[in-house]
Coordinates of C-alpha atoms in Angstrom, one line a residue:
M9 CA -149.0 -162.2 -92.6
G10 CA -152.2 -163.4 -90.7
F11 CA -155.8 -162.0 -90.9
F12 CA -155.2 -159.4 -88.2
E13 CA -151.8 -158.6 -89.7
N14 CA -149.6 -157.2 -86.7
R15 CA -152.6 -156.2 -84.4
T16 CA -154.0 -157.9 -81.5
P17 CA -157.7 -158.2 -81.6
E18 CA -159.6 -157.1 -78.6
I19 CA -161.3 -159.9 -76.8
I20 CA -164.9 -159.0 -76.0
K21 CA -166.2 -162.2 -74.7
Q22 CA -164.8 -165.7 -73.9
W23 CA -167.2 -168.5 -74.3
N24 CA -164.8 -171.0 -73.2
D25 CA -161.1 -171.9 -73.3
M26 CA -161.5 -172.7 -77.1
T27 CA -163.7 -169.8 -78.5
W28 CA -163.8 -166.2 -78.2
L29 CA -165.6 -163.2 -79.6
V30 CA -163.2 -160.6 -80.7
M31 CA -163.2 -157.1 -82.4
D32 CA -160.9 -155.8 -85.0
R33 CA -161.3 -152.5 -86.9
G34 CA -164.9 -152.1 -85.7
S35 CA -165.9 -155.6 -86.7
F36 CA -166.8 -158.6 -84.7
Y37 CA -165.2 -162.1 -85.3
V38 CA -165.4 -165.6 -83.7
C39 CA -161.9 -167.0 -82.9
K40 CA -161.8 -170.7 -82.3
V41 CA -158.7 -172.9 -81.4
V42 CA -158.1 -175.4 -84.0
S43 CA -155.6 -178.4 -84.0
F44 CA -152.8 -178.7 -86.6
E45 CA -154.4 -182.0 -87.6
D46 CA -157.5 -179.8 -88.7
L47 CA -155.3 -177.4 -90.7
E48 CA -156.3 -178.9 -94.1
L49 CA -160.1 -178.9 -93.2
Y50 CA -160.1 -175.2 -92.3
K51 CA -157.9 -174.2 -95.3
K52 CA -160.6 -175.7 -97.5
L53 CA -163.3 -174.0 -95.5
V54 CA -161.5 -170.6 -96.3
E55 CA -162.2 -171.3 -99.9
I56 CA -166.0 -171.4 -99.4
D57 CA -168.0 -168.3 -99.8
S58 CA -171.7 -169.2 -99.3
P59 CA -174.5 -167.1 -97.8
Y60 CA -175.6 -170.2 -95.9
I61 CA -172.3 -171.3 -94.4
A62 CA -170.6 -169.3 -91.5
R63 CA -167.6 -167.8 -93.3
V64 CA -164.1 -168.9 -92.3
Y65 CA -161.7 -166.0 -93.2
D66 CA -158.4 -167.3 -92.1
V67 CA -156.5 -169.7 -89.9
T68 CA -153.9 -167.7 -87.9
L69 CA -152.2 -167.2 -84.5
V70 CA -154.1 -165.4 -81.9
Q71 CA -152.9 -165.5 -78.3
D72 CA -150.2 -167.6 -79.5
R73 CA -152.8 -170.3 -80.4
L74 CA -153.7 -171.5 -83.9
C75 CA -157.2 -170.1 -84.4
A76 CA -159.9 -170.1 -87.2
V77 CA -161.1 -166.6 -87.7
Q78 CA -164.8 -166.9 -88.5
E79 CA -167.8 -164.8 -89.1
Y80 CA -169.9 -163.5 -86.2
I81 CA -173.5 -164.3 -86.9
Q82 CA -176.2 -162.5 -84.9
G83 CA -179.4 -164.5 -84.6
E84 CA -180.8 -167.5 -82.7
T85 CA -180.2 -171.2 -83.2
L86 CA -182.8 -173.1 -85.0
E87 CA -183.4 -175.0 -81.8
E88 CA -184.3 -171.7 -79.9
Y89 CA -186.4 -170.5 -83.0
L90 CA -188.4 -173.8 -83.1
Q91 CA -189.0 -173.7 -79.2
E92 CA -190.4 -170.3 -79.7
K93 CA -192.4 -170.5 -83.0
G94 CA -193.3 -174.2 -82.6
P95 CA -193.5 -176.7 -85.7
L96 CA -193.1 -175.1 -89.1
T97 CA -195.2 -175.6 -92.2
E98 CA -194.1 -177.7 -95.1
Q99 CA -193.5 -174.8 -97.2
V100 CA -191.2 -173.2 -94.7
V101 CA -189.3 -176.3 -94.1
C102 CA -188.8 -176.7 -97.8
D103 CA -187.3 -173.2 -98.0
V104 CA -185.1 -173.7 -95.0
T105 CA -184.0 -177.2 -96.3
L106 CA -183.0 -175.7 -99.8
E107 CA -181.0 -173.0 -98.3
L108 CA -179.2 -175.6 -96.1
L109 CA -178.6 -177.8 -99.1
E110 CA -177.2 -174.9 -101.0
G111 CA -174.5 -174.5 -98.3
L112 CA -174.0 -178.1 -98.0
G113 CA -173.4 -178.4 -101.7
A114 CA -170.6 -175.7 -101.3
M115 CA -168.9 -177.8 -98.4
H116 CA -169.3 -181.1 -100.5
D117 CA -167.7 -179.6 -103.6
R118 CA -164.5 -179.3 -101.6
G119 CA -164.8 -182.7 -100.0
I120 CA -166.0 -181.6 -96.6
I121 CA -168.6 -183.6 -94.5
H122 CA -170.1 -181.5 -91.8
R123 CA -171.1 -184.5 -89.6
D124 CA -173.0 -182.6 -87.0
L125 CA -175.9 -181.0 -88.6
T126 CA -178.4 -180.2 -85.6
P127 CA -180.8 -177.6 -84.8
K128 CA -178.2 -176.0 -82.4
N129 CA -175.6 -175.7 -85.2
I130 CA -177.9 -173.7 -87.5
I131 CA -178.4 -170.1 -86.9
V132 CA -181.6 -168.3 -88.1
T133 CA -180.6 -164.8 -89.0
G134 CA -182.7 -161.6 -88.4
D135 CA -183.9 -161.6 -92.0
D136 CA -185.1 -165.3 -91.6
H137 CA -182.3 -167.0 -93.4
I138 CA -179.9 -169.8 -92.1
K139 CA -176.3 -170.3 -91.7
V140 CA -174.5 -173.5 -90.7
I141 CA -172.1 -173.0 -88.0
D142 CA -169.7 -175.4 -86.0
F143 CA -167.2 -177.4 -88.0
G144 CA -165.5 -178.8 -85.0
I145 CA -166.3 -182.6 -86.1
S146 CA -166.2 -181.9 -89.8
R147 CA -163.7 -183.8 -91.9
V148 CA -162.4 -184.1 -95.3
E149 CA -163.5 -187.2 -97.2
K150 CA -160.4 -189.6 -97.8
A151 CA -160.3 -191.6 -100.9
G152 CA -160.0 -195.3 -100.2
A153 CA -160.7 -195.1 -96.4
S154 CA -163.2 -197.6 -95.1
T155 CA -164.3 -195.9 -91.9
D156 CA -163.7 -192.5 -90.1
T157 CA -160.7 -192.3 -87.7
E158 CA -163.1 -190.7 -85.1
F159 CA -166.6 -191.8 -84.4
L160 CA -168.5 -188.7 -83.6
G161 CA -171.9 -187.2 -83.9
T162 CA -175.1 -186.0 -82.2
A163 CA -177.3 -189.0 -81.1
G164 CA -180.6 -189.0 -83.2
F165 CA -179.0 -186.8 -86.0
A166 CA -175.9 -188.8 -86.8
A167 CA -176.0 -191.4 -89.5
P168 CA -175.2 -195.1 -88.7
E169 CA -171.9 -194.9 -90.6
Q170 CA -170.7 -192.3 -88.1
Y171 CA -170.4 -195.2 -85.7
G172 CA -167.9 -197.0 -87.4
F173 CA -169.8 -198.9 -90.0
R174 CA -168.0 -197.2 -92.9
Q175 CA -166.5 -193.8 -94.0
T176 CA -168.8 -190.8 -93.7
S177 CA -169.8 -189.1 -97.0
P178 CA -172.1 -186.5 -98.3
R179 CA -175.0 -189.0 -97.9
T180 CA -174.1 -188.8 -94.1
D181 CA -175.1 -185.1 -94.2
I182 CA -178.2 -186.0 -96.2
Y183 CA -179.2 -188.4 -93.4
A184 CA -179.0 -185.6 -90.9
V185 CA -181.0 -183.2 -93.4
G186 CA -183.8 -185.8 -93.3
V187 CA -183.8 -185.7 -89.5
L188 CA -183.8 -181.9 -89.3
M189 CA -186.8 -181.8 -91.7
N190 CA -188.9 -184.1 -89.4
Y191 CA -187.6 -182.1 -86.4
M192 CA -188.9 -178.9 -87.9
L193 CA -192.2 -180.5 -88.7
T194 CA -192.7 -182.2 -85.4
L195 CA -190.1 -181.1 -82.9
K196 CA -189.3 -184.8 -82.7
I197 CA -186.7 -187.1 -84.6
P198 CA -188.1 -189.7 -86.8
N199 CA -187.4 -192.5 -84.3
E200 CA -189.7 -190.8 -81.9
E201 CA -192.4 -189.5 -84.5
L202 CA -192.4 -189.7 -88.3
V203 CA -194.4 -186.9 -89.8
E204 CA -197.3 -187.4 -91.9
G205 CA -197.8 -185.7 -95.1
T206 CA -195.9 -185.0 -98.5
L207 CA -192.6 -184.7 -97.0
R208 CA -192.8 -187.9 -95.4
P209 CA -191.5 -190.1 -98.2
I210 CA -188.7 -187.7 -98.8
I211 CA -187.6 -187.8 -95.0
E212 CA -187.7 -191.6 -95.2
K213 CA -185.4 -191.8 -98.0
C214 CA -183.1 -189.3 -96.5
T215 CA -182.8 -191.2 -93.4
R216 CA -182.4 -195.0 -94.8
M217 CA -180.1 -197.1 -92.8
D218 CA -178.1 -198.2 -95.8
E219 CA -176.5 -194.9 -97.4
A220 CA -177.0 -196.6 -100.8
D221 CA -180.8 -196.2 -100.5
R222 CA -180.7 -192.4 -99.8
Y223 CA -180.4 -189.6 -102.0
Q224 CA -176.9 -189.8 -103.5
S225 CA -176.2 -186.1 -103.4
V226 CA -177.6 -182.7 -102.3
E227 CA -178.3 -181.9 -106.0
A228 CA -180.6 -184.9 -106.2
L229 CA -182.6 -183.8 -103.0
Q230 CA -182.7 -180.2 -104.1
A231 CA -184.3 -181.4 -107.3
V232 CA -187.0 -183.2 -105.5
L233 CA -187.8 -180.1 -103.2
S234 CA -187.5 -177.6 -105.9
A235 CA -190.3 -179.6 -107.8
M236 CA -192.6 -179.2 -104.8
Q237 CA -192.1 -175.4 -104.8
P238 CA -194.8 -173.3 -106.2
N239 CA -194.0 -171.9 -109.6
P240 CA -193.7 -167.9 -109.0
L241 CA -194.1 -167.3 -112.8
K242 CA -197.3 -169.1 -113.0
Q243 CA -198.7 -167.6 -109.9
A244 CA -197.8 -164.2 -111.2
R245 CA -199.1 -164.5 -114.7
P246 CA -202.8 -163.5 -113.9
Q247 CA -201.5 -160.3 -112.2
T248 CA -199.3 -159.3 -115.1
G249 CA -201.9 -159.7 -117.9
N250 CA -202.6 -156.7 -120.0
W251 CA -205.8 -155.0 -118.7
L252 CA -206.5 -153.4 -122.3
P253 CA -209.5 -154.9 -124.1
G254 CA -208.2 -156.7 -127.2
F255 CA -204.8 -157.7 -125.4
R256 CA -206.3 -159.6 -122.5
H257 CA -206.2 -163.0 -124.0
G258 CA -203.2 -163.0 -126.2
V259 CA -205.1 -163.9 -129.4
L260 CA -203.2 -162.4 -132.3
W261 CA -206.0 -161.2 -134.5
H262 CA -207.6 -159.5 -131.5
K263 CA -204.2 -157.7 -130.8
V264 CA -204.3 -156.5 -134.5
I265 CA -207.7 -155.1 -134.7
A266 CA -207.4 -153.6 -131.2
G267 CA -204.1 -152.0 -132.3
I268 CA -205.6 -150.4 -135.3
Y269 CA -208.5 -149.2 -133.4
Y270 CA -206.4 -147.5 -130.5
F271 CA -204.1 -146.1 -133.3
F272 CA -207.0 -144.2 -135.0
A273 CA -208.5 -143.2 -131.7
L274 CA -205.3 -141.7 -130.6
T275 CA -204.9 -140.0 -133.9
M276 CA -208.4 -138.6 -133.6
L277 CA -207.7 -137.4 -130.0
L278 CA -204.3 -135.5 -131.3
V279 CA -206.1 -133.9 -134.2
G280 CA -208.9 -132.7 -132.1
A281 CA -206.3 -131.2 -129.5

């Protein structure tokens, strides 16, 4: 039994011949026609439940066509967001990239390479988080394959191996992440303008021509970016210290004397009352 059971969802909007916005039981969904060749890919996508990846709920027949039923996300594309806000700060770029890597990690764990990470395929939600969308040219990594069967990708964001040099891998998405970081900081891809600052060497490593010279996994890149994040515990420590005299500096003998003093003071107050 399909996602909509025996019901026919109401088509609210048809973006093109392959994609519709539908409503079922008061909720909105995106239905996208997929080929039977992509059935393995979408079955793996159904297994992913990440807050940073557009959810794929099912692959089922809609209007007698095989469709992926996907989460409908309200927001604007990262491209639209950047055109409105302008270049982002390094801190914000780190935050966005860490969310992106978290989502990609869930895909890579299942052998899925996105292959088309661009500002138009990332949605910024109303609460300023991101979700990756559009799995139209994603593929499942094939053991033993030397190259992809289709050479696809968006110019400027696609890694060299997407043009037939070798099979795409998680390092292909890492290349695109590096380009995205540069784009968020400058509104330009690295070939047009490579950003200055502390993120430059990270972007350079992500976008090396040879995939062996890049970060080898999203976890490796996450570790580098996380190390650059401010330590919230360290920042909060001055605000969470005890304001009572004797307890401010954490010295043990100060605490003992202060504790005895406060005990007798409290006792005298109670006796007097």
